[in-house]
């Protein structure tokens, strides 16, 4: 094929057109770079749906049996189901449906619809009191822009109305996604009935409520067809405000009285609140703004700022808007940081090229960088990829590799020019001799990244753009090397370099001496390198394992979890005590507080907690990384000293799929109490490792309950039922919806309940008077006995089995895998001693890491097969293929040396880099072995061919290794890319040295070549 068509020759015959293509490539690349989307981290699909169901009045056990279990049992029919996790309170069940990590994004919406249909199918199997389902299939929605509205002199309702107007304007933006209001107090009108006053008047509360509901009902009152016109009839009497309720006169039986004679009417906000939101300690209402998928976040941020600025100028004095989360700004800074790193890497690579081969030849090589990047940006923009942490890091990794082809092509041209060929002949010769070995090497390098491209776990989806960017850029670099570089070489290289050849320099002479020694002592070289490989495999045990590192963002999170029976008022009070330590702190810019819930998902890698009255979260924006770490240590000490009995977790944001506390163990079994008790024993084992802190169980102690044992015979004598008594008690303590006040677009509940002295006291239960159907009253104690008991306030299940999770944070810099390994023996002994049906599983980052590495292991055979096939296609010889492939694992020697020296962990991304390293080393080996074979075919003695080929290929291989390694320096300082950068730098440097020493020695051994043997093998 190379004789029939020579692409480099064609390019030189169509210079103007090729120059045009180069100009277009540069300009199109520049335009694509400007318009391509920006993100902080790549998008990945959250494969979780939330089902909420209610059975009011049921106990935890009844809710488990009648609601949770029915839902979870039906969900087992979903083929893509990974596991279910349920959280059950008395009367309420929340089930998290988690799909297999291998489920593809486009498959998910139909699955969510299938689950909705399934729940509809079993709706008739639930008790009559079942209140229905709620579905949240947008659990992964991200609200990158969050605003807090504080006010002075305005009611929450007035502020809410202002926010609604702003929300409407934001929703008009083309790229706006979901826009939500949170932290607002829902209005209510309370009718605080006094049981004593009702009894004095002989009035039954149910009759009063029924009368009020009937007066306020929306009922059609007819249309009069009056000849040529239709006249609507309207009946007045509906409640307009709280005053209209106070003015109501009632007649029940033969009694006529005002509503205010038996109840106090007050308009306020639902009490207790379900959630609270504060900004810098002030009560606030929040606005969360999402963005349409695929939109440019920087452009959207500018549009959103205009809307908010315009709205803020119209707000009255006393109402202020504060930015809580500004993702466009963070993305701009993050992408800018990576772009600077990319620019540094480009300069490094171009400088290496110029310094290595001279100004003119270096310019030819260096120009391959912008040409390749330009075309790569066009492809990425067209295929919908964005610039973010992974894709920009991949570009930096690819930089040192993409000049390889151009470097080899230019080196080959220089070699022929030094031999006296003309520039055109030299360019044509380069295509004939190295174009297809370079293509094979490029494809093999790309194949090394296949485990990333075909890894269908969450972590694989997160890093997928790494594969795309490297594959595209390397393939483009080959086309640049064979199409553009020959024309650039003919243009910039001098006509004849023969007279400039001065012989080898000092470095080359030293290398030649070492090479001759290695060739003579080839068996010793083989033994030493294999011993080094074995030592590196053994030394892997000293490299700590990691999933993904913590983020380098400046936010700090505080999760506070009180005992499960704690009220939201107590949760709020404790969080205020924590906030006091943040006020006027030099390291704090601002903070936002969420009581009864966690923050909105302002970052894809953050995971909202299950809403609960005993939980709260504070998100702190610190002034910098140093201030963040210092504040974290301070707050840890504060938590330990001032918040006994409260689980306080001070943590950083994560990079990659969320895992919660890094060290986790799950204990499952059939009996709730037994699981809870065994969980305490498991907690003691985990707590024995002093490298862990903030150790907690996700559910624990039972809560106090009052059992009202109804004396059924006495109750029946008074025509009372258990249902009547339950409803009466619920109305007094929690309230009962009577009707609604229709106020503009709001429906304000009118709630009847006992007055505060009655509803907020346990003691009043024992002296409570119940109304009878005839208007009389009886003491509750006459038909019931009272006793205190304990009951589990919440139960968490996994796959229909009660499961307690023991969670722990890291107190030191040790990695979770290291600690889990240290605890392994104790945990296994504990697990083996458990009763039948009970077992312990490892969770947290260790489990997630194993899940992400599983698909890598599954895909690795395909990667190996593709690489071997490409090597065989190029080599056409089993022995040559063996020589080339034997280099692949030897880069591990440099990897282990680099990671141990830098004290860097072996993370998920580092593992991907190590896999890719094999392709890089094989590529270099192909170029070298192919040259050896070419020289032997030209009639050169085998020994001399090995020596000559190694010497001539040493410079481009070393220069490429230098470029690839030095290009990684800008990202080696980063938390996320550091371990991979060190692994690749160590592997490339040591692997390159091994390639230039080991491959010649291996070739001589395999073909049994001796110094004086001609054409051996």
mmCIF file with all atom_site columns, C-alpha atoms in Angstrom, residues 90-247:
data_model
loop_
_atom_site.group_PDB
_atom_site.id
_atom_site.type_symbol
_atom_site.label_atom_id
_atom_site.label_alt_id
_atom_site.label_comp_id
_atom_site.label_asym_id
_atom_site.label_entity_id
_atom_site.label_seq_id
_atom_site.pdbx_PDB_ins_code
_atom_site.Cartn_x
_atom_site.Cartn_y
_atom_site.Cartn_z
_atom_site.occupancy
_atom_site.B_iso_or_equiv
_atom_site.pdbx_formal_charge
_atom_site.auth_seq_id
_atom_site.auth_comp_id
_atom_site.auth_asym_id
_atom_site.auth_atom_id
_atom_site.pdbx_PDB_model_num
ATOM 1   C CA . UNK A 1 90  ? -43.620 5.472  61.907 1.00 0.00 ? 90  UNK A CA 1
ATOM 2   C CA . UNK A 1 91  ? -46.067 6.023  59.052 1.00 0.00 ? 91  UNK A CA 1
ATOM 3   C CA . UNK A 1 92  ? -43.465 7.061  56.466 1.00 0.00 ? 92  UNK A CA 1
ATOM 4   C CA . UNK A 1 93  ? -41.251 5.011  54.171 1.00 0.00 ? 93  UNK A CA 1
ATOM 5   C CA . UNK A 1 94  ? -38.532 6.288  51.842 1.00 0.00 ? 94  UNK A CA 1
ATOM 6   C CA . UNK A 1 95  ? -37.047 3.762  49.430 1.00 0.00 ? 95  UNK A CA 1
ATOM 7   C CA . UNK A 1 96  ? -33.920 4.524  47.384 1.00 0.00 ? 96  UNK A CA 1
ATOM 8   C CA . UNK A 1 97  ? -33.862 2.510  44.172 1.00 0.00 ? 97  UNK A CA 1
ATOM 9   C CA . UNK A 1 98  ? -30.259 2.069  43.027 1.00 0.00 ? 98  UNK A CA 1
ATOM 10  C CA . UNK A 1 99  ? -29.629 0.690  39.570 1.00 0.00 ? 99  UNK A CA 1
ATOM 11  C CA . UNK A 1 100 ? -26.589 -1.309 38.527 1.00 0.00 ? 100 UNK A CA 1
ATOM 12  C CA . UNK A 1 101 ? -23.545 0.896  37.835 1.00 0.00 ? 101 UNK A CA 1
ATOM 13  C CA . UNK A 1 102 ? -23.416 -0.676 34.382 1.00 0.00 ? 102 UNK A CA 1
ATOM 14  C CA . UNK A 1 103 ? -26.813 0.778  33.433 1.00 0.00 ? 103 UNK A CA 1
ATOM 15  C CA . UNK A 1 104 ? -26.421 3.218  30.556 1.00 0.00 ? 104 UNK A CA 1
ATOM 16  C CA . UNK A 1 105 ? -27.840 6.733  30.842 1.00 0.00 ? 105 UNK A CA 1
ATOM 17  C CA . UNK A 1 106 ? -30.374 6.455  27.963 1.00 0.00 ? 106 UNK A CA 1
ATOM 18  C CA . UNK A 1 107 ? -31.850 3.312  29.572 1.00 0.00 ? 107 UNK A CA 1
ATOM 19  C CA . UNK A 1 108 ? -32.712 5.037  32.826 1.00 0.00 ? 108 UNK A CA 1
ATOM 20  C CA . UNK A 1 109 ? -35.859 7.141  32.028 1.00 0.00 ? 109 UNK A CA 1
ATOM 21  C CA . UNK A 1 110 ? -37.780 4.082  30.748 1.00 0.00 ? 110 UNK A CA 1
ATOM 22  C CA . UNK A 1 111 ? -36.759 2.193  33.888 1.00 0.00 ? 111 UNK A CA 1
ATOM 23  C CA . UNK A 1 112 ? -38.096 4.981  36.112 1.00 0.00 ? 112 UNK A CA 1
ATOM 24  C CA . UNK A 1 113 ? -41.395 4.868  34.205 1.00 0.00 ? 113 UNK A CA 1
ATOM 25  C CA . UNK A 1 114 ? -41.491 1.094  34.591 1.00 0.00 ? 114 UNK A CA 1
ATOM 26  C CA . UNK A 1 115 ? -41.070 1.491  38.364 1.00 0.00 ? 115 UNK A CA 1
ATOM 27  C CA . UNK A 1 116 ? -43.911 4.023  38.501 1.00 0.00 ? 116 UNK A CA 1
ATOM 28  C CA . UNK A 1 117 ? -46.112 1.542  36.652 1.00 0.00 ? 117 UNK A CA 1
ATOM 29  C CA . UNK A 1 118 ? -45.109 -1.233 39.049 1.00 0.00 ? 118 UNK A CA 1
ATOM 30  C CA . UNK A 1 119 ? -46.113 0.842  42.055 1.00 0.00 ? 119 UNK A CA 1
ATOM 31  C CA . UNK A 1 120 ? -49.422 1.588  40.385 1.00 0.00 ? 120 UNK A CA 1
ATOM 32  C CA . UNK A 1 121 ? -49.956 -2.143 39.865 1.00 0.00 ? 121 UNK A CA 1
ATOM 33  C CA . UNK A 1 122 ? -49.612 -2.924 43.578 1.00 0.00 ? 122 UNK A CA 1
ATOM 34  C CA . UNK A 1 123 ? -51.529 0.121  44.832 1.00 0.00 ? 123 UNK A CA 1
ATOM 35  C CA . UNK A 1 124 ? -54.547 -2.039 45.639 1.00 0.00 ? 124 UNK A CA 1
ATOM 36  C CA . UNK A 1 125 ? -52.497 -4.340 47.893 1.00 0.00 ? 125 UNK A CA 1
ATOM 37  C CA . UNK A 1 126 ? -51.921 -1.641 50.520 1.00 0.00 ? 126 UNK A CA 1
ATOM 38  C CA . UNK A 1 127 ? -54.184 -0.999 53.519 1.00 0.00 ? 127 UNK A CA 1
ATOM 39  C CA . UNK A 1 128 ? -57.158 1.379  53.003 1.00 0.00 ? 128 UNK A CA 1
ATOM 40  C CA . UNK A 1 129 ? -55.391 4.024  55.104 1.00 0.00 ? 129 UNK A CA 1
ATOM 41  C CA . UNK A 1 130 ? -52.421 4.130  52.698 1.00 0.00 ? 130 UNK A CA 1
ATOM 42  C CA . UNK A 1 131 ? -51.834 7.736  51.562 1.00 0.00 ? 131 UNK A CA 1
ATOM 43  C CA . UNK A 1 132 ? -50.072 6.998  48.258 1.00 0.00 ? 132 UNK A CA 1
ATOM 44  C CA . UNK A 1 133 ? -46.655 7.395  46.608 1.00 0.00 ? 133 UNK A CA 1
ATOM 45  C CA . UNK A 1 134 ? -44.380 10.251 45.681 1.00 0.00 ? 134 UNK A CA 1
ATOM 46  C CA . UNK A 1 135 ? -41.598 9.709  43.139 1.00 0.00 ? 135 UNK A CA 1
ATOM 47  C CA . UNK A 1 136 ? -38.371 11.633 42.720 1.00 0.00 ? 136 UNK A CA 1
ATOM 48  C CA . UNK A 1 137 ? -36.605 10.472 39.574 1.00 0.00 ? 137 UNK A CA 1
ATOM 49  C CA . UNK A 1 138 ? -34.539 13.672 39.394 1.00 0.00 ? 138 UNK A CA 1
ATOM 50  C CA . UNK A 1 139 ? -32.440 12.842 42.442 1.00 0.00 ? 139 UNK A CA 1
ATOM 51  C CA . UNK A 1 140 ? -29.305 13.736 40.479 1.00 0.00 ? 140 UNK A CA 1
ATOM 52  C CA . UNK A 1 141 ? -30.375 17.269 39.523 1.00 0.00 ? 141 UNK A CA 1
ATOM 53  C CA . UNK A 1 142 ? -27.672 19.820 40.269 1.00 0.00 ? 142 UNK A CA 1
ATOM 54  C CA . UNK A 1 143 ? -28.379 23.385 41.374 1.00 0.00 ? 143 UNK A CA 1
ATOM 55  C CA . UNK A 1 144 ? -25.104 25.131 40.658 1.00 0.00 ? 144 UNK A CA 1
ATOM 56  C CA . UNK A 1 145 ? -26.398 28.599 41.553 1.00 0.00 ? 145 UNK A CA 1
ATOM 57  C CA . UNK A 1 146 ? -27.948 29.021 44.972 1.00 0.00 ? 146 UNK A CA 1
ATOM 58  C CA . UNK A 1 147 ? -29.102 32.338 46.443 1.00 0.00 ? 147 UNK A CA 1
ATOM 59  C CA . UNK A 1 148 ? -30.149 33.247 49.973 1.00 0.00 ? 148 UNK A CA 1
ATOM 60  C CA . UNK A 1 149 ? -32.730 35.985 50.532 1.00 0.00 ? 149 UNK A CA 1
ATOM 61  C CA . UNK A 1 150 ? -32.607 37.674 53.925 1.00 0.00 ? 150 UNK A CA 1
ATOM 62  C CA . UNK A 1 151 ? -34.971 40.392 55.093 1.00 0.00 ? 151 UNK A CA 1
ATOM 63  C CA . UNK A 1 152 ? -35.547 42.930 57.823 1.00 0.00 ? 152 UNK A CA 1
ATOM 64  C CA . UNK A 1 153 ? -39.086 44.110 58.399 1.00 0.00 ? 153 UNK A CA 1
ATOM 65  C CA . UNK A 1 154 ? -40.784 41.719 55.969 1.00 0.00 ? 154 UNK A CA 1
ATOM 66  C CA . UNK A 1 155 ? -42.751 38.567 56.612 1.00 0.00 ? 155 UNK A CA 1
ATOM 67  C CA . UNK A 1 156 ? -41.580 35.270 55.087 1.00 0.00 ? 156 UNK A CA 1
ATOM 68  C CA . UNK A 1 157 ? -44.693 35.342 52.898 1.00 0.00 ? 157 UNK A CA 1
ATOM 69  C CA . UNK A 1 158 ? -43.788 38.745 51.485 1.00 0.00 ? 158 UNK A CA 1
ATOM 70  C CA . UNK A 1 159 ? -40.225 37.608 50.770 1.00 0.00 ? 159 UNK A CA 1
ATOM 71  C CA . UNK A 1 160 ? -41.556 34.423 49.180 1.00 0.00 ? 160 UNK A CA 1
ATOM 72  C CA . UNK A 1 161 ? -43.719 36.492 46.822 1.00 0.00 ? 161 UNK A CA 1
ATOM 73  C CA . UNK A 1 162 ? -40.670 38.525 45.770 1.00 0.00 ? 162 UNK A CA 1
ATOM 74  C CA . UNK A 1 163 ? -38.675 35.334 45.146 1.00 0.00 ? 163 UNK A CA 1
ATOM 75  C CA . UNK A 1 164 ? -41.526 33.913 43.067 1.00 0.00 ? 164 UNK A CA 1
ATOM 76  C CA . UNK A 1 165 ? -41.289 36.927 40.756 1.00 0.00 ? 165 UNK A CA 1
ATOM 77  C CA . UNK A 1 166 ? -37.519 36.413 40.392 1.00 0.00 ? 166 UNK A CA 1
ATOM 78  C CA . UNK A 1 167 ? -38.006 32.704 39.845 1.00 0.00 ? 167 UNK A CA 1
ATOM 79  C CA . UNK A 1 168 ? -40.393 33.454 37.006 1.00 0.00 ? 168 UNK A CA 1
ATOM 80  C CA . UNK A 1 169 ? -37.797 35.681 35.345 1.00 0.00 ? 169 UNK A CA 1
ATOM 81  C CA . UNK A 1 170 ? -35.036 33.081 35.747 1.00 0.00 ? 170 UNK A CA 1
ATOM 82  C CA . UNK A 1 171 ? -37.236 30.411 34.178 1.00 0.00 ? 171 UNK A CA 1
ATOM 83  C CA . UNK A 1 172 ? -37.464 32.539 31.029 1.00 0.00 ? 172 UNK A CA 1
ATOM 84  C CA . UNK A 1 173 ? -33.752 31.968 30.333 1.00 0.00 ? 173 UNK A CA 1
ATOM 85  C CA . UNK A 1 174 ? -33.260 29.483 27.514 1.00 0.00 ? 174 UNK A CA 1
ATOM 86  C CA . UNK A 1 175 ? -30.646 27.475 29.402 1.00 0.00 ? 175 UNK A CA 1
ATOM 87  C CA . UNK A 1 176 ? -32.435 27.453 32.770 1.00 0.00 ? 176 UNK A CA 1
ATOM 88  C CA . UNK A 1 177 ? -33.191 24.034 34.192 1.00 0.00 ? 177 UNK A CA 1
ATOM 89  C CA . UNK A 1 178 ? -35.174 23.318 37.326 1.00 0.00 ? 178 UNK A CA 1
ATOM 90  C CA . UNK A 1 179 ? -35.600 26.340 39.622 1.00 0.00 ? 179 UNK A CA 1
ATOM 91  C CA . UNK A 1 180 ? -36.693 25.631 43.194 1.00 0.00 ? 180 UNK A CA 1
ATOM 92  C CA . UNK A 1 181 ? -37.498 27.625 46.307 1.00 0.00 ? 181 UNK A CA 1
ATOM 93  C CA . UNK A 1 182 ? -36.504 26.054 49.618 1.00 0.00 ? 182 UNK A CA 1
ATOM 94  C CA . UNK A 1 183 ? -36.355 26.960 53.269 1.00 0.00 ? 183 UNK A CA 1
ATOM 95  C CA . UNK A 1 184 ? -39.652 28.872 53.120 1.00 0.00 ? 184 UNK A CA 1
ATOM 96  C CA . UNK A 1 185 ? -42.081 28.411 56.014 1.00 0.00 ? 185 UNK A CA 1
ATOM 97  C CA . UNK A 1 186 ? -45.442 27.154 54.845 1.00 0.00 ? 186 UNK A CA 1
ATOM 98  C CA . UNK A 1 187 ? -48.295 29.346 56.063 1.00 0.00 ? 187 UNK A CA 1
ATOM 99  C CA . UNK A 1 188 ? -51.114 27.936 58.176 1.00 0.00 ? 188 UNK A CA 1
ATOM 100 C CA . UNK A 1 189 ? -54.118 29.172 60.141 1.00 0.00 ? 189 UNK A CA 1
ATOM 101 C CA . UNK A 1 190 ? -54.418 27.374 63.455 1.00 0.00 ? 190 UNK A CA 1
ATOM 102 C CA . UNK A 1 191 ? -57.638 26.907 65.345 1.00 0.00 ? 191 UNK A CA 1
ATOM 103 C CA . UNK A 1 192 ? -56.345 26.191 68.840 1.00 0.00 ? 192 UNK A CA 1
ATOM 104 C CA . UNK A 1 193 ? -59.323 24.508 70.463 1.00 0.00 ? 193 UNK A CA 1
ATOM 105 C CA . UNK A 1 194 ? -59.617 24.373 74.216 1.00 0.00 ? 194 UNK A CA 1
ATOM 106 C CA . UNK A 1 195 ? -61.012 20.981 75.323 1.00 0.00 ? 195 UNK A CA 1
ATOM 107 C CA . UNK A 1 196 ? -62.241 22.596 78.547 1.00 0.00 ? 196 UNK A CA 1
ATOM 108 C CA . UNK A 1 197 ? -64.218 25.318 76.731 1.00 0.00 ? 197 UNK A CA 1
ATOM 109 C CA . UNK A 1 198 ? -65.640 22.771 74.310 1.00 0.00 ? 198 UNK A CA 1
ATOM 110 C CA . UNK A 1 199 ? -66.723 20.647 77.231 1.00 0.00 ? 199 UNK A CA 1
ATOM 111 C CA . UNK A 1 200 ? -68.267 23.624 79.006 1.00 0.00 ? 200 UNK A CA 1
ATOM 112 C CA . UNK A 1 201 ? -70.420 24.416 75.968 1.00 0.00 ? 201 UNK A CA 1
ATOM 113 C CA . UNK A 1 202 ? -71.099 20.747 75.314 1.00 0.00 ? 202 UNK A CA 1
ATOM 114 C CA . UNK A 1 203 ? -69.832 21.094 71.756 1.00 0.00 ? 203 UNK A CA 1
ATOM 115 C CA . UNK A 1 204 ? -68.323 18.278 69.711 1.00 0.00 ? 204 UNK A CA 1
ATOM 116 C CA . UNK A 1 205 ? -65.189 19.366 67.838 1.00 0.00 ? 205 UNK A CA 1
ATOM 117 C CA . UNK A 1 206 ? -65.954 17.175 64.804 1.00 0.00 ? 206 UNK A CA 1
ATOM 118 C CA . UNK A 1 207 ? -69.252 18.995 64.325 1.00 0.00 ? 207 UNK A CA 1
ATOM 119 C CA . UNK A 1 208 ? -67.500 22.379 64.441 1.00 0.00 ? 208 UNK A CA 1
ATOM 120 C CA . UNK A 1 209 ? -64.927 21.288 61.881 1.00 0.00 ? 209 UNK A CA 1
ATOM 121 C CA . UNK A 1 210 ? -67.586 19.872 59.569 1.00 0.00 ? 210 UNK A CA 1
ATOM 122 C CA . UNK A 1 211 ? -69.516 23.158 59.714 1.00 0.00 ? 211 UNK A CA 1
ATOM 123 C CA . UNK A 1 212 ? -66.435 25.207 58.842 1.00 0.00 ? 212 UNK A CA 1
ATOM 124 C CA . UNK A 1 213 ? -65.516 22.891 55.953 1.00 0.00 ? 213 UNK A CA 1
ATOM 125 C CA . UNK A 1 214 ? -69.037 23.071 54.559 1.00 0.00 ? 214 UNK A CA 1
ATOM 126 C CA . UNK A 1 215 ? -69.052 26.880 54.637 1.00 0.00 ? 215 UNK A CA 1
ATOM 127 C CA . UNK A 1 216 ? -65.735 27.129 52.777 1.00 0.00 ? 216 UNK A CA 1
ATOM 128 C CA . UNK A 1 217 ? -66.370 24.432 50.169 1.00 0.00 ? 217 UNK A CA 1
ATOM 129 C CA . UNK A 1 218 ? -66.104 25.171 46.465 1.00 0.00 ? 218 UNK A CA 1
ATOM 130 C CA . UNK A 1 219 ? -69.416 23.946 45.109 1.00 0.00 ? 219 UNK A CA 1
ATOM 131 C CA . UNK A 1 220 ? -71.084 24.960 41.839 1.00 0.00 ? 220 UNK A CA 1
ATOM 132 C CA . UNK A 1 221 ? -74.170 27.119 42.447 1.00 0.00 ? 221 UNK A CA 1
ATOM 133 C CA . UNK A 1 222 ? -75.624 27.012 38.985 1.00 0.00 ? 222 UNK A CA 1
ATOM 134 C CA . UNK A 1 223 ? -75.926 28.934 35.730 1.00 0.00 ? 223 UNK A CA 1
ATOM 135 C CA . UNK A 1 224 ? -79.135 30.695 34.699 1.00 0.00 ? 224 UNK A CA 1
ATOM 136 C CA . UNK A 1 225 ? -79.886 30.413 30.977 1.00 0.00 ? 225 UNK A CA 1
ATOM 137 C CA . UNK A 1 226 ? -81.661 33.791 30.698 1.00 0.00 ? 226 UNK A CA 1
ATOM 138 C CA . UNK A 1 227 ? -82.573 33.975 27.063 1.00 0.00 ? 227 UNK A CA 1
ATOM 139 C CA . UNK A 1 228 ? -79.721 35.511 25.103 1.00 0.00 ? 228 UNK A CA 1
ATOM 140 C CA . UNK A 1 229 ? -77.269 35.357 27.981 1.00 0.00 ? 229 UNK A CA 1
ATOM 141 C CA . UNK A 1 230 ? -75.929 32.975 30.576 1.00 0.00 ? 230 UNK A CA 1
ATOM 142 C CA . UNK A 1 231 ? -75.735 34.307 34.130 1.00 0.00 ? 231 UNK A CA 1
ATOM 143 C CA . UNK A 1 232 ? -73.530 32.634 36.678 1.00 0.00 ? 232 UNK A CA 1
ATOM 144 C CA . UNK A 1 233 ? -74.736 32.330 40.278 1.00 0.00 ? 233 UNK A CA 1
ATOM 145 C CA . UNK A 1 234 ? -72.158 32.785 43.058 1.00 0.00 ? 234 UNK A CA 1
ATOM 146 C CA . UNK A 1 235 ? -72.701 32.059 46.760 1.00 0.00 ? 235 UNK A CA 1
ATOM 147 C CA . UNK A 1 236 ? -70.627 34.025 49.292 1.00 0.00 ? 236 UNK A CA 1
ATOM 148 C CA . UNK A 1 237 ? -69.360 32.866 52.659 1.00 0.00 ? 237 UNK A CA 1
ATOM 149 C CA . UNK A 1 238 ? -65.933 31.515 51.821 1.00 0.00 ? 238 UNK A CA 1
ATOM 150 C CA . UNK A 1 239 ? -63.124 32.464 54.164 1.00 0.00 ? 239 UNK A CA 1
ATOM 151 C CA . UNK A 1 240 ? -61.002 35.369 52.921 1.00 0.00 ? 240 UNK A CA 1
ATOM 152 C CA . UNK A 1 241 ? -58.542 35.722 55.808 1.00 0.00 ? 241 UNK A CA 1
ATOM 153 C CA . UNK A 1 242 ? -58.039 34.899 59.464 1.00 0.00 ? 242 UNK A CA 1
ATOM 154 C CA . UNK A 1 243 ? -60.408 37.698 60.479 1.00 0.00 ? 243 UNK A CA 1
ATOM 155 C CA . UNK A 1 244 ? -63.245 36.139 58.515 1.00 0.00 ? 244 UNK A CA 1
ATOM 156 C CA . UNK A 1 245 ? -62.747 32.989 60.585 1.00 0.00 ? 245 UNK A CA 1
ATOM 157 C CA . UNK A 1 246 ? -62.837 34.912 63.837 1.00 0.00 ? 246 UNK A CA 1
ATOM 158 C CA . UNK A 1 247 ? -66.171 36.443 62.762 1.00 0.00 ? 247 UNK A CA 1
#
